[in-house]
Short mmCIF file of C-alpha atoms and ligand atoms in Angstrom, two decimals:
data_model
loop_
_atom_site.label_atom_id
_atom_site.label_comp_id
_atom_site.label_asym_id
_atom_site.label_seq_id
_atom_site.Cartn_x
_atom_site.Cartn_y
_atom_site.Cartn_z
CA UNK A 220 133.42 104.92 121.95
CA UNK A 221 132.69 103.44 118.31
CA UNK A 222 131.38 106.75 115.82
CA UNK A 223 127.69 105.50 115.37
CA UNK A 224 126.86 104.88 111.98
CA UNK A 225 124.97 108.14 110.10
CA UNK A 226 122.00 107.11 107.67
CA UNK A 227 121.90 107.87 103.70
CA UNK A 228 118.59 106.46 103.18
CA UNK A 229 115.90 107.64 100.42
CA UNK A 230 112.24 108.82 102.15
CA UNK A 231 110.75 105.33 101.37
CA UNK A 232 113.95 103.13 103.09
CA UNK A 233 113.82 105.49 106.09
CA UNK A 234 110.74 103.67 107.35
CA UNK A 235 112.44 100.85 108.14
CA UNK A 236 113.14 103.01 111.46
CA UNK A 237 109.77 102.37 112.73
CA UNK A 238 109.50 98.51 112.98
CA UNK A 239 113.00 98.53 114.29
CA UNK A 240 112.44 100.62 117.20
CA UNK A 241 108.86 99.41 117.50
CA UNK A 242 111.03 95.78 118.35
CA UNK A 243 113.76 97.50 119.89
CA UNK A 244 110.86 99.01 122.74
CA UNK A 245 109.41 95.68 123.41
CA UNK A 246 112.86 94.63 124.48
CA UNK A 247 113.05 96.73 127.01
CA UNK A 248 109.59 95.65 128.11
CA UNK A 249 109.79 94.14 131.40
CA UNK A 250 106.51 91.39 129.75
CA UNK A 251 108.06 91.51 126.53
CA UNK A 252 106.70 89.08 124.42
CA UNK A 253 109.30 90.13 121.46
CA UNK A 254 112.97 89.45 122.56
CA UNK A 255 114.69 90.88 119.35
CA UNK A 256 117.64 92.28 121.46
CA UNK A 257 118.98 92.59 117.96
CA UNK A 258 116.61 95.55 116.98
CA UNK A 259 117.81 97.02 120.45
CA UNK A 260 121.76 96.61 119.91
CA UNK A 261 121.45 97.99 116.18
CA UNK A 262 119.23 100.78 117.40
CA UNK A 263 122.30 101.85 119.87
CA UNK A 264 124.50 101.68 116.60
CA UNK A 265 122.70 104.63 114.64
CA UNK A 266 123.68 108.09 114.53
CA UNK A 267 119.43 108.68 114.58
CA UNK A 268 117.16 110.53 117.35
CA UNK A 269 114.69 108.05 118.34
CA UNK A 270 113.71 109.87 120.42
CA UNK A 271 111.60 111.83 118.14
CA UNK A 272 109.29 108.42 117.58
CA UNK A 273 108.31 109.01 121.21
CA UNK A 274 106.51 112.06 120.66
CA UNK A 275 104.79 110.47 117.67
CA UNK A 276 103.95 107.48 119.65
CA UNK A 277 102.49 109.50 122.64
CA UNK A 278 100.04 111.27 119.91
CA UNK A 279 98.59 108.00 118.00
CA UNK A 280 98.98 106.38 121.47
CA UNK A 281 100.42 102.94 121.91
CA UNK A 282 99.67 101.44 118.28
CA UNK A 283 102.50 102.41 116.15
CA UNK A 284 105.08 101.04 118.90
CA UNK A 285 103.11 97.91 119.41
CA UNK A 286 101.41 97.05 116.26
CA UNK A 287 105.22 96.85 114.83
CA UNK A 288 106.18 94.72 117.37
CA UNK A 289 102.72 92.45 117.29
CA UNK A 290 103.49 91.93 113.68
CA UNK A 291 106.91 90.62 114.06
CA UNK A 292 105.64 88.61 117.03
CA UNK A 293 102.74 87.22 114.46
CA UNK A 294 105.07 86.43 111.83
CA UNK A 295 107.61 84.95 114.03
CA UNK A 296 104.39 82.55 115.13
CA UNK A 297 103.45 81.72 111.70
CA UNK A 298 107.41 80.98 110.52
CA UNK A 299 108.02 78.29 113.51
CA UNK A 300 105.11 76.55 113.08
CA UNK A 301 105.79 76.04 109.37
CA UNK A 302 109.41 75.58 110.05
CA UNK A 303 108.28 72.67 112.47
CA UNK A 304 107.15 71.40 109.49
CA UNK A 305 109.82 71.78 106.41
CA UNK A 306 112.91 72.40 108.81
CA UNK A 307 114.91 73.13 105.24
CA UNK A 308 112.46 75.39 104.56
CA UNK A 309 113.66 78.95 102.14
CA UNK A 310 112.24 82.18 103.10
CA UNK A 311 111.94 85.30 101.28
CA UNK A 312 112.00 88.85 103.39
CA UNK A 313 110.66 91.24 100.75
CA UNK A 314 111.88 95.10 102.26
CA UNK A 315 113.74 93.09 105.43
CA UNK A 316 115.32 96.58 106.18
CA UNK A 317 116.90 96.04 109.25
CA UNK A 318 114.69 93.27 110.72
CA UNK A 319 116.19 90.21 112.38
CA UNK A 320 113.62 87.71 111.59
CA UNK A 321 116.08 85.26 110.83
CA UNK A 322 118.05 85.55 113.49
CA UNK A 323 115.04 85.14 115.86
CA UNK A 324 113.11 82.07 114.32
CA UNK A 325 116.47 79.98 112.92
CA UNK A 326 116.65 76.38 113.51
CA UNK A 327 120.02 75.82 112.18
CA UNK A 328 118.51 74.39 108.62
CA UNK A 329 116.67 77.01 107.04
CA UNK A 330 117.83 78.87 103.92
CA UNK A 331 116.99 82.94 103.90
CA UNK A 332 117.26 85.72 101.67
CA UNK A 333 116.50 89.30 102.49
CA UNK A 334 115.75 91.33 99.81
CA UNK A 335 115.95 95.40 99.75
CA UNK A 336 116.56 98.27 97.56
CA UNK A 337 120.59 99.08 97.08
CA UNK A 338 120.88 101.71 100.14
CA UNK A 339 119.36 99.78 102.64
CA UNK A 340 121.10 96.84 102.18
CA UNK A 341 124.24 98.92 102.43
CA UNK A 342 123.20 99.44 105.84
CA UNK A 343 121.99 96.17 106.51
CA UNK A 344 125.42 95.27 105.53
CA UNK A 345 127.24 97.33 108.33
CA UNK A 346 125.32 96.27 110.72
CA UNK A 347 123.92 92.72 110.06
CA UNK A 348 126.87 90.78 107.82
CA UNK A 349 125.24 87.85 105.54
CA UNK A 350 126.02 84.19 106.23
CA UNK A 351 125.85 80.79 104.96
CA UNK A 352 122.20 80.82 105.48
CA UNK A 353 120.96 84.24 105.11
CA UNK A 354 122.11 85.80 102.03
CA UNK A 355 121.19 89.28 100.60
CA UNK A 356 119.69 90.79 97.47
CA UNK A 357 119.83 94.53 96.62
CA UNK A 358 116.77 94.90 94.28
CA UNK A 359 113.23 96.75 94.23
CA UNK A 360 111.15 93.42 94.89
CA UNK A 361 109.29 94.55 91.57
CA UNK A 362 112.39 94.17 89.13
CA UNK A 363 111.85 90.39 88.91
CA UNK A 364 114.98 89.69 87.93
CA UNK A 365 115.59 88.60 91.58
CA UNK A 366 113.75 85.12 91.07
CA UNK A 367 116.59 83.98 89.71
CA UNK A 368 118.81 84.73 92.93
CA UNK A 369 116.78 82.50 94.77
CA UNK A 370 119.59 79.45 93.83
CA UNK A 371 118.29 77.65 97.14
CA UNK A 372 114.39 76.77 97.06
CA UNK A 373 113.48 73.86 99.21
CA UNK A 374 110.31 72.14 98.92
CA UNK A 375 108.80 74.75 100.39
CA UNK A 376 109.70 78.83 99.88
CA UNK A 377 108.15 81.66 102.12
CA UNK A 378 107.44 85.13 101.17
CA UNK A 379 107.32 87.42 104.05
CA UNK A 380 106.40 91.18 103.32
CA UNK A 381 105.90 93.39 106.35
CA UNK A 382 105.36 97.01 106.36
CA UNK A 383 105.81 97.29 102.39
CA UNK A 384 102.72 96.65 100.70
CA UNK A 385 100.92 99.84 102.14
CA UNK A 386 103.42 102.00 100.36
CA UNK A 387 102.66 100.37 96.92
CA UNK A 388 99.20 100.43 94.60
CA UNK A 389 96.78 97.86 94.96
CA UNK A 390 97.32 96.44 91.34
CA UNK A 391 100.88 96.81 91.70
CA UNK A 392 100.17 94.43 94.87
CA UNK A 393 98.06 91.95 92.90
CA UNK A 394 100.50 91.53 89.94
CA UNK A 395 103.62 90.65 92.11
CA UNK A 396 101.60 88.49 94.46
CA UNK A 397 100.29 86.65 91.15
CA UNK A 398 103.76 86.81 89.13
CA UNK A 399 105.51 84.37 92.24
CA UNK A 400 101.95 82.55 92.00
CA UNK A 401 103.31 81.37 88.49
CA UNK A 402 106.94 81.29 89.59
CA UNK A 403 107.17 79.76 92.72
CA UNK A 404 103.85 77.42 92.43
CA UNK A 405 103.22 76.29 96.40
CA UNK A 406 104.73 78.88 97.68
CA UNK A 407 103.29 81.12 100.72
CA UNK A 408 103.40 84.41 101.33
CA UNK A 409 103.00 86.53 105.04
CA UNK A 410 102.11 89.84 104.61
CA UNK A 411 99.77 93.09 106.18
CA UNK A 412 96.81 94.79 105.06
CA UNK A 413 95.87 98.12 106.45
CA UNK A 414 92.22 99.33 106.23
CA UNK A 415 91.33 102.59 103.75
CA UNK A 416 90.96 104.90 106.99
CA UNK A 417 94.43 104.49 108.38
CA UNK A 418 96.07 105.19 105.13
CA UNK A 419 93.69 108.23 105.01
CA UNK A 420 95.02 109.00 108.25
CA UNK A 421 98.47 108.51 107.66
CA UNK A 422 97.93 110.84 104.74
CA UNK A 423 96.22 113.52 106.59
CA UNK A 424 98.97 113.32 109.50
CA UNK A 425 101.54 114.17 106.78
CA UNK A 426 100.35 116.83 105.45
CA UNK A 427 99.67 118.45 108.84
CA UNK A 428 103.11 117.73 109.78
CA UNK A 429 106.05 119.85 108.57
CA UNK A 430 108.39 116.89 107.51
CA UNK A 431 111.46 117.78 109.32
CA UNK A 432 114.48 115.57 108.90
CA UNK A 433 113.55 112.83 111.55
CA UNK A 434 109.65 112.93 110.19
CA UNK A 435 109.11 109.07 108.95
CA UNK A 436 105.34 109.92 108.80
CA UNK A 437 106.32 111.66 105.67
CA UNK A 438 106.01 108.56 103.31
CA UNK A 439 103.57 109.06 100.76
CA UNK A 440 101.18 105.73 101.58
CA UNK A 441 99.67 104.27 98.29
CA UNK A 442 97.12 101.65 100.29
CA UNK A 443 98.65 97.68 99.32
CA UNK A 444 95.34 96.04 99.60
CA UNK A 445 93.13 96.62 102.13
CA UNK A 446 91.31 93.71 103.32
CA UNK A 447 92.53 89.57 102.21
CA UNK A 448 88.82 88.75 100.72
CA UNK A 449 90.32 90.71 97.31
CA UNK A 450 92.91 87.76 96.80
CA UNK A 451 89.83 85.49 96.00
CA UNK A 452 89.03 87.63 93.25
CA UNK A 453 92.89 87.38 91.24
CA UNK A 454 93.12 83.30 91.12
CA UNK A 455 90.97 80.26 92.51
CA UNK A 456 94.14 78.33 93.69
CA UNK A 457 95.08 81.44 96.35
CA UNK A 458 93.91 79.70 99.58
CA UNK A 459 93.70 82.29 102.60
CA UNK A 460 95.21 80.00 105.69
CA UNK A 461 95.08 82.78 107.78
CA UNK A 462 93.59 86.52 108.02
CA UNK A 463 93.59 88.05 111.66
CA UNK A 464 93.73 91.47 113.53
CA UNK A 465 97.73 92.05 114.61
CA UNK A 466 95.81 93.44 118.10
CA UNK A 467 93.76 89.87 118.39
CA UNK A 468 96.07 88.13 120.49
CA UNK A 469 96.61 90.38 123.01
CA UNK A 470 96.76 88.61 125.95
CA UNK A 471 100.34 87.62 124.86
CA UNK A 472 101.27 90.32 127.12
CA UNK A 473 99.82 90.58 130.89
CA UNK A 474 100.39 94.19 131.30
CA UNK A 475 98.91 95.64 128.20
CA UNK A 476 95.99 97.65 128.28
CA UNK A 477 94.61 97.99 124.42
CA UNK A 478 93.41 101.78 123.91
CA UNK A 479 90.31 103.33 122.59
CA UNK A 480 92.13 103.50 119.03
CA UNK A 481 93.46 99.47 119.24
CA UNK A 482 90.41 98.18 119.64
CA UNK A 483 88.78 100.29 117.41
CA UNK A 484 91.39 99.07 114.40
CA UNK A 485 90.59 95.52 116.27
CA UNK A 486 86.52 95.82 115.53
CA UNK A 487 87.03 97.42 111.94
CA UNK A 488 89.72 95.02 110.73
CA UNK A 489 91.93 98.13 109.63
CA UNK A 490 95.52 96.13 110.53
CA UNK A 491 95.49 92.38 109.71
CA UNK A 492 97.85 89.83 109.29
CA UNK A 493 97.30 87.87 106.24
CA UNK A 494 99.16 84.43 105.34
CA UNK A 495 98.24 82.93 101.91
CA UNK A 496 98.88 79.78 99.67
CA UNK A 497 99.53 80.62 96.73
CA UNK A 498 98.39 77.22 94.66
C1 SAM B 1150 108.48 99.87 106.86
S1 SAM B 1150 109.99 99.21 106.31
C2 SAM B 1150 109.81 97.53 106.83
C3 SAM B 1150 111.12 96.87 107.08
C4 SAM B 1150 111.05 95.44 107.62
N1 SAM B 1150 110.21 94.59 106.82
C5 SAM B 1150 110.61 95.43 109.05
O1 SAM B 1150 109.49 94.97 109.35
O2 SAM B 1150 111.38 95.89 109.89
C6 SAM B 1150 109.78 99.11 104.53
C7 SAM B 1150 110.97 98.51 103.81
O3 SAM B 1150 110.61 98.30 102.43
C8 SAM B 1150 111.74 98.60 101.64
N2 SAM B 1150 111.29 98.87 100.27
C9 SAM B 1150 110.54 99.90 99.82
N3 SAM B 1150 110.35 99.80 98.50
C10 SAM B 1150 110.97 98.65 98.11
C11 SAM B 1150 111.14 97.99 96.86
N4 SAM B 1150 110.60 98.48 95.73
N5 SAM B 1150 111.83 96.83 96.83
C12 SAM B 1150 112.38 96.32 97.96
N6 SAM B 1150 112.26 96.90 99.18
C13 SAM B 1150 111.57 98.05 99.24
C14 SAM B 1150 112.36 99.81 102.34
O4 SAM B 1150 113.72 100.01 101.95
C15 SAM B 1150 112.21 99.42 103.80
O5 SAM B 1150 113.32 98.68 104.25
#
């Protein structure tokens, strides 16, 4: 049997855990409607107890599994249809982790760079090895020197930023989203918001929790932005083309019963997809 592969991630990289088995569950779903069966084959390659998700998952109920796996499902959505589109098109994964996008929504044309901090694109390495089409860059998103490893833009470029935001401040947020504004001019950008309560709750759940090794709810939250109206307020060209709840299209998947909790976070707009233009 191969040794699996043991993690040396910092506290903020080791989130990248929970989307991955969030996808890696769907899989196994016998209505999937996410068929990453790459999430599931690298989950079986780390030396990690997954196990210890369940538990969390039991107490906050279905969301954290499924809202993980709705948003790559929503992303995936948005990405075709704009592939259809600009086929050539050049897409960004800001904190790509160990997410498969690529591999998932690929029409043999497009250009893709995923873009983490050094350690988890170590990983990413050993597990996920670059190609002609997908290259790599081991940066924090916020030391812009990066722009200038994107050799390949097309006529259109792509930002796609899921499950990173929330762990950075909200002006922190505005100034990257408007510093590619000015560098990549008609470019778009994917990315979540999460409503004021959840990270409240998220924050509350840590410090409840004795953050044992396997804890991932032990990242300290800073809030992204929390609602897509607050882009209007940074630049007049930001067009939103899209701003929905991840739990809206639920009927995606025959068998799933939303909870008290989803369509709670449904009603209040507390987990939303966002997809802007930025000029
Ligand atoms: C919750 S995970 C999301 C991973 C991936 N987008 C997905 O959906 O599976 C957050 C990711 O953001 C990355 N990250 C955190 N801070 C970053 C920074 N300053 N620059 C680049 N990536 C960062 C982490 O290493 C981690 O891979």
């Amino acid at each position: 049997m191969t040794e699996k592969i043991k993690l040396h991630l910092g506290e903020v990289q080791r989130t990248l855990l929970i989307p991955l088995w969030g996808r890696a569950q769907e899989y196994e779903n016998t209505h999937s409607f996410l068929k990453d069966k790459f999430a599931r084959e690298i989950v079986a390659k780390l030396d990690f107890d997954f196990g210890s998700f369940d538990s969390i998952a039991k107490r906050a109920s279905k969301q954290l599994r499924l809202s993980n796996a709705l948003r790559a499902y929503h992303i995936d959505t948005i990405l075709k249809k704009i592939i259809e589109k600009y086929p050539d098109l050049t897409v960004v994964n800001i904190g790509a982790g160990l997410d498969t996008t690529f591999q998932r929504v690929d029409n043999g044309k497009i250009f893709w760079y995923d873009l983490d901090l050094p350690d988890t694109i170590a990983l990413r390495k050993q597990l996920i090895p670059e190609s002609e089409r997908n290259k790599y860059i081991s940066k924090s998103f916020l030391d812009i020197t990066w722009y200038q490893d994107i050799q390949k833009r097309s006529k259109k470029v792509v930002f796609v930023v899921a499950g990173v935001f929330p762990y950075f401040k909200p002006e922190q947020v505005r100034d990257f989203i408007l510093s590619l504004q000015h560098e990549f001019p008609s470019s778009e950008i994917i990315f979540e918001t999460m409503g004021k309560i959840i990270i409240w709750l998220f924050k509350l759940l840590h410090r409840s929790r004795k953050a044992g090794e396997n804890s991932v709810v032990n990242s300290i939250f800073q809030g992204g932005i929390s609602s897509a109206k607050i882009v209007k307020k940074w630049s007049d060209k930001i067009e939103i083309v899209d701003n929905f709840s991840v739990f809206t299209k639920l009927n995606i998947n025959e068998s799933f019963e939303p909870t008290f909790q989803i369509r709670l976070m449904k009603f209040f707009k507390l987990y939303q997809i966002v997809h802007l233009k930025l000029g």
